[in-house]
Coordinates of C-alpha atoms in Angstrom, one line a residue:
M1 CA -10.0 -3.1 15.3
P2 CA -9.9 0.3 13.6
E3 CA -12.6 2.9 14.3
I4 CA -14.8 3.2 11.3
D5 CA -17.8 5.5 10.9
N6 CA -20.9 3.6 9.9
P7 CA -19.3 0.1 9.6
R8 CA -21.1 -2.2 7.2
V9 CA -20.8 -6.0 7.5
A10 CA -21.1 -8.9 5.1
V11 CA -21.5 -12.4 6.6
Y12 CA -20.8 -15.6 4.6
L13 CA -21.6 -19.0 6.3
D14 CA -20.4 -22.3 5.0
F15 CA -23.3 -23.9 6.8
D16 CA -22.4 -27.5 6.2
N17 CA -19.0 -26.9 7.6
I18 CA -20.2 -25.3 10.9
V19 CA -22.9 -27.9 11.4
M20 CA -20.6 -30.9 10.8
S21 CA -17.8 -29.5 12.8
W22 CA -20.0 -28.8 15.8
Y23 CA -21.5 -32.3 15.5
D24 CA -17.9 -33.7 15.8
R25 CA -17.1 -31.3 18.7
I26 CA -20.1 -32.6 20.6
H27 CA -20.0 -36.3 19.8
G28 CA -16.3 -36.9 19.1
K29 CA -13.9 -36.7 16.2
Q30 CA -15.2 -38.1 12.9
A31 CA -18.7 -38.6 14.5
F32 CA -20.5 -37.1 11.6
S33 CA -18.7 -39.3 9.1
R34 CA -19.7 -42.3 11.1
D35 CA -23.3 -41.2 11.3
R36 CA -23.7 -39.6 7.9
Q37 CA -25.5 -42.5 6.3
K38 CA -28.0 -42.8 9.2
I39 CA -28.6 -39.1 9.1
A40 CA -29.3 -39.1 5.4
E41 CA -31.6 -42.1 5.6
D42 CA -33.7 -41.1 8.6
P43 CA -32.8 -38.1 10.8
T44 CA -36.0 -38.7 12.8
E45 CA -34.7 -42.0 14.1
P46 CA -34.7 -41.5 17.9
E47 CA -31.0 -42.0 18.6
I48 CA -29.9 -39.8 15.6
A49 CA -32.6 -37.2 16.3
Q50 CA -31.3 -36.9 19.9
K51 CA -27.7 -36.5 18.7
L52 CA -28.7 -33.9 16.1
E53 CA -30.6 -31.9 18.8
R54 CA -27.6 -32.0 21.1
A55 CA -25.4 -30.6 18.3
R56 CA -27.8 -28.0 17.1
V57 CA -26.1 -24.8 16.0
D58 CA -27.2 -21.5 17.5
V59 CA -27.6 -19.5 14.3
G60 CA -28.7 -16.4 16.3
A61 CA -25.5 -16.4 18.3
I62 CA -23.5 -16.2 15.0
I63 CA -25.5 -13.4 13.5
D64 CA -25.7 -11.4 16.7
Y65 CA -21.9 -11.6 17.0
A66 CA -21.5 -10.4 13.4
A67 CA -23.9 -7.6 14.1
S68 CA -21.7 -6.4 16.9
F69 CA -19.2 -5.1 14.3
G70 CA -21.7 -2.9 12.5
S71 CA -24.9 -2.9 10.3
L72 CA -25.4 -6.2 8.5
L73 CA -25.4 -5.3 4.8
L74 CA -25.9 -8.9 3.7
T75 CA -25.9 -12.4 5.2
R76 CA -25.6 -15.6 3.1
A77 CA -25.6 -19.2 4.1
Y78 CA -24.4 -21.9 1.7
A79 CA -25.7 -25.5 1.9
D80 CA -27.9 -28.1 0.3
W81 CA -31.1 -26.9 1.9
S82 CA -33.0 -29.9 0.5
A83 CA -31.1 -32.1 3.0
P84 CA -33.4 -32.8 6.1
M85 CA -30.6 -32.0 8.5
N86 CA -30.3 -28.4 7.0
A87 CA -33.9 -27.9 6.2
E88 CA -34.7 -27.7 10.0
Y89 CA -32.7 -24.5 10.1
R90 CA -34.4 -22.8 7.2
T91 CA -37.2 -21.1 9.2
Q92 CA -34.9 -19.4 11.7
L93 CA -32.4 -18.4 9.0
V94 CA -35.1 -16.8 6.9
A95 CA -36.5 -15.0 10.0
R96 CA -33.0 -13.4 10.5
A97 CA -33.0 -12.2 6.8
V98 CA -30.4 -14.7 5.8
D99 CA -30.1 -15.4 2.0
L100 CA -30.1 -19.2 1.5
V101 CA -27.8 -20.2 -1.3
Q102 CA -28.7 -23.7 -2.6
L103 CA -25.9 -26.0 -3.4
F104 CA -26.1 -29.6 -4.6
P105 CA -23.4 -32.2 -4.1
A106 CA -22.0 -33.5 -7.4
A107 CA -22.2 -37.1 -6.1
A108 CA -22.9 -39.0 -3.0
Y109 CA -20.8 -37.7 -0.1
A110 CA -19.0 -35.3 -2.4
K111 CA -18.2 -31.7 -1.5
N112 CA -20.9 -29.3 -2.5
G113 CA -18.5 -26.6 -3.7
A114 CA -19.5 -24.1 -0.9
D115 CA -16.0 -22.7 -0.6
I116 CA -15.8 -21.8 -4.3
R117 CA -19.2 -20.3 -4.6
L118 CA -18.8 -18.4 -1.3
A119 CA -15.4 -17.0 -2.3
V120 CA -16.7 -15.9 -5.7
D121 CA -19.7 -14.1 -4.2
A122 CA -17.6 -12.4 -1.5
V123 CA -15.1 -11.0 -4.0
E124 CA -17.9 -9.8 -6.3
D125 CA -19.6 -8.2 -3.4
M126 CA -16.5 -6.3 -2.4
F127 CA -16.1 -4.8 -5.9
R128 CA -19.8 -4.0 -6.2
T129 CA -20.3 -2.6 -2.7
A130 CA -17.7 0.0 -2.0
D131 CA -18.9 0.9 1.5
L132 CA -18.5 -2.7 2.7
T133 CA -16.0 -2.5 5.6
H134 CA -16.1 -5.9 7.4
V135 CA -16.3 -9.5 6.1
V136 CA -17.2 -12.3 8.4
I137 CA -16.3 -15.8 7.1
V138 CA -17.9 -18.7 9.1
G139 CA -16.1 -21.9 8.2
G140 CA -12.9 -23.5 9.3
D141 CA -11.5 -24.8 6.0
S142 CA -8.0 -23.7 4.9
D143 CA -9.6 -23.2 1.5
Y144 CA -10.7 -19.8 2.7
V145 CA -7.2 -18.5 3.4
P146 CA -6.8 -16.9 -0.1
L147 CA -10.2 -15.3 0.3
A148 CA -9.3 -13.8 3.7
Q149 CA -6.0 -12.5 2.3
R150 CA -7.7 -11.0 -0.7
C151 CA -10.4 -9.3 1.5
R152 CA -7.6 -7.8 3.6
R153 CA -5.7 -6.6 0.6
L154 CA -8.9 -4.9 -0.6
G155 CA -9.0 -3.0 2.7
R156 CA -11.7 -4.9 4.5
Y157 CA -11.5 -6.0 8.2
V158 CA -11.8 -9.8 8.2
I159 CA -13.3 -11.8 11.0
G160 CA -13.1 -15.6 10.9
M161 CA -15.2 -18.0 12.9
G162 CA -15.0 -21.8 13.2
V163 CA -15.3 -24.7 15.7
A164 CA -12.4 -25.4 18.0
G165 CA -10.5 -28.5 16.8
S166 CA -11.9 -28.2 13.2
T167 CA -10.4 -24.9 12.1
A168 CA -7.2 -24.6 10.2
K169 CA -4.6 -22.6 12.0
S170 CA -3.7 -21.0 8.7
L171 CA -7.2 -19.5 8.4
A172 CA -7.1 -18.0 11.9
A173 CA -3.7 -16.5 11.0
A174 CA -5.0 -15.0 7.7
C175 CA -7.8 -13.1 9.5
D176 CA -7.6 -9.8 11.4
E177 CA -9.6 -11.5 14.1
F178 CA -10.8 -15.0 14.8
Q179 CA -13.6 -16.2 17.1
S180 CA -14.3 -19.8 18.2
Y181 CA -18.0 -20.6 17.8
E182 CA -18.2 -22.2 21.3
E183 CA -17.1 -19.0 22.9
L184 CA -20.0 -17.0 21.5
P185 CA -22.4 -15.6 24.2
G186 CA -25.3 -18.1 24.7
V187 CA -23.5 -21.1 23.2
E188 CA -23.2 -24.0 25.7
R189 CA -19.7 -25.5 25.7
P190 CA -19.5 -29.3 25.2
A191 CA -19.0 -31.3 28.4
P192 CA -15.6 -32.9 28.9
A193 CA -15.3 -36.6 27.8
R194 CA -16.1 -39.2 30.5
S195 CA -13.6 -41.5 31.9
G196 CA -13.2 -44.6 29.8
K197 CA -12.0 -47.1 32.5
K198 CA -13.4 -50.6 31.8
R199 CA -15.4 -52.0 34.7
R200 CA -15.4 -55.7 35.5
G201 CA -18.3 -57.4 33.6
A202 CA -19.0 -54.3 31.5
D203 CA -20.5 -54.7 28.0
P204 CA -17.6 -55.0 25.4
A205 CA -19.4 -52.4 23.2
D206 CA -19.6 -50.0 26.2
A207 CA -15.9 -50.6 26.8
S208 CA -15.1 -49.9 23.2
S209 CA -17.1 -46.7 23.3
A210 CA -15.4 -45.7 26.6
A211 CA -11.9 -46.4 25.1
Q212 CA -12.8 -44.1 22.2
E213 CA -13.8 -41.4 24.6
D214 CA -10.5 -41.9 26.5
R215 CA -8.6 -41.4 23.2
E216 CA -10.6 -38.3 22.3
G217 CA -10.1 -36.9 25.9
A218 CA -6.4 -37.5 25.7
E219 CA -6.3 -35.7 22.3
D220 CA -8.3 -32.8 23.7
S221 CA -5.9 -32.6 26.7
A222 CA -2.9 -32.5 24.4
E223 CA -4.5 -29.7 22.3
D224 CA -5.1 -27.7 25.5
Q225 CA -1.5 -28.1 26.5
D226 CA -0.3 -27.0 23.1
A227 CA -2.6 -24.0 23.2
A228 CA -1.3 -23.0 26.7
Q229 CA 2.3 -23.3 25.5
T230 CA 1.6 -21.3 22.4
A231 CA 0.0 -18.5 24.4
A232 CA 2.9 -18.4 26.8
H233 CA 5.3 -18.1 23.9
L234 CA 3.2 -15.4 22.4
L235 CA 3.2 -13.4 25.6
R236 CA 7.0 -13.6 25.9
R237 CA 7.5 -12.5 22.3
A238 CA 5.0 -9.6 22.7
L239 CA 6.8 -8.3 25.8
E240 CA 10.2 -8.6 24.1
L241 CA 9.1 -6.7 21.0
G242 CA 7.1 -4.1 23.0
G243 CA 9.9 -3.3 25.4
R244 CA 12.5 -2.2 22.8
D245 CA 12.3 1.5 23.8
D246 CA 13.6 3.2 27.0
S247 CA 10.7 2.1 29.2
D248 CA 10.3 -1.6 30.2
W249 CA 6.7 -1.0 31.4
L250 CA 3.9 -1.5 28.8
Y251 CA 0.2 -1.0 29.0
A252 CA -1.4 -4.4 29.4
S253 CA -4.1 -3.5 26.8
A254 CA -1.3 -2.7 24.3
V255 CA 0.4 -6.1 25.0
K256 CA -2.9 -7.9 24.4
S257 CA -3.5 -6.0 21.2
H258 CA 0.0 -6.9 20.0
M259 CA -0.6 -10.6 20.8
R260 CA -3.9 -10.5 18.9
R261 CA -2.1 -9.0 15.9
M262 CA 0.5 -11.8 16.0
D263 CA -2.2 -14.5 16.5
S264 CA -5.8 -13.5 15.8
S265 CA -7.1 -16.7 17.5
F266 CA -5.7 -15.7 20.9
R267 CA -8.4 -15.5 23.5
E268 CA -7.6 -15.7 27.2
K269 CA -11.1 -17.0 28.0
S270 CA -10.6 -20.0 25.7
L271 CA -7.6 -20.8 28.0
G272 CA -9.8 -20.7 31.1
Y273 CA -9.0 -17.1 32.3
R274 CA -11.7 -14.6 33.2
S275 CA -9.6 -11.6 32.1
F276 CA -6.3 -10.8 30.6
S277 CA -5.0 -9.7 34.0
D278 CA -5.7 -13.2 35.3
F279 CA -3.8 -14.6 32.3
L280 CA -0.8 -12.4 33.1
K281 CA -0.9 -13.4 36.8
A282 CA -0.9 -17.0 35.9
H283 CA 2.3 -16.4 33.9
D284 CA 4.2 -14.5 36.5
D285 CA 7.3 -16.3 35.5
I286 CA 7.2 -14.4 32.2
A287 CA 5.4 -11.2 33.1
E288 CA 5.4 -8.8 36.0
L289 CA 2.1 -7.0 36.5
D290 CA 1.6 -3.7 38.2
E291 CA -2.0 -2.8 39.2
N292 CA -1.3 0.1 41.5
G293 CA -2.1 2.9 39.1
H294 CA -5.1 3.7 37.0
E295 CA -3.7 1.6 34.2
R296 CA -2.5 -2.0 34.4
M297 CA 1.2 -2.1 33.4
V298 CA 3.3 -5.1 32.6
R299 CA 6.9 -5.8 31.8
A300 CA 9.0 -8.9 31.0
R301 CA 10.2 -10.7 34.1
D302 CA 14.0 -10.5 34.5

């Protein structure tokens, strides 16, 4: 990230997107679609209320992360605030000086047009506020790719944020930096899916639910493997591109920065590593790490 004197940040939250995506992350793929009718009819029904509470979004964690880039010039959240599910967040959003933009769905279950309104507002703000330096887009839709690209062309540093598994890869690639919501400080990561083995005499409904959890767990495992393979390929490419001069040894920090430029969604912690050095050590078939000096150096393994 470039050093900027007095950085000023604008935050745009597609609130419905982040709430629904986090609900699916906690309760399984398409969970919100399955429960949507029940949520709309009575969100206080005990089972639904419990599921909504477990999937509550930590708004403070999002705003605090955005504030780490500089002074918050404006923060807007787009949703249908008359919906009971969203209304519960109004108090804490207003307490954090978030401007609530009211959107109404055109028809039952229709999109509320948050992406269009958000994009129009963001572009207008950039032209009206010359000292705006950073734009934070909270929402995982690929519809925001043109907005991220336009913000970068207008000289703003773009940070994207979304929920793992519900964010378009094209959006992450279009941003200067991308952050997964569940990796924010203070956000509790969802527990792994339970084993779905059917016990003798088990209730068929329980067995069906367990089978669904098994399928979702297998999908998550496949996604984790893909992410690990992508990161390994990214490391190999960064070392090859960085080692084109006379010296094979590169600063580990420079390699990480290069990897982040090639893929803004790269985070070693999301892959289970405490540090980038741990990530490099785990890939000693690709990279050779030297920690003897003041600086950690790395080069491609012969």
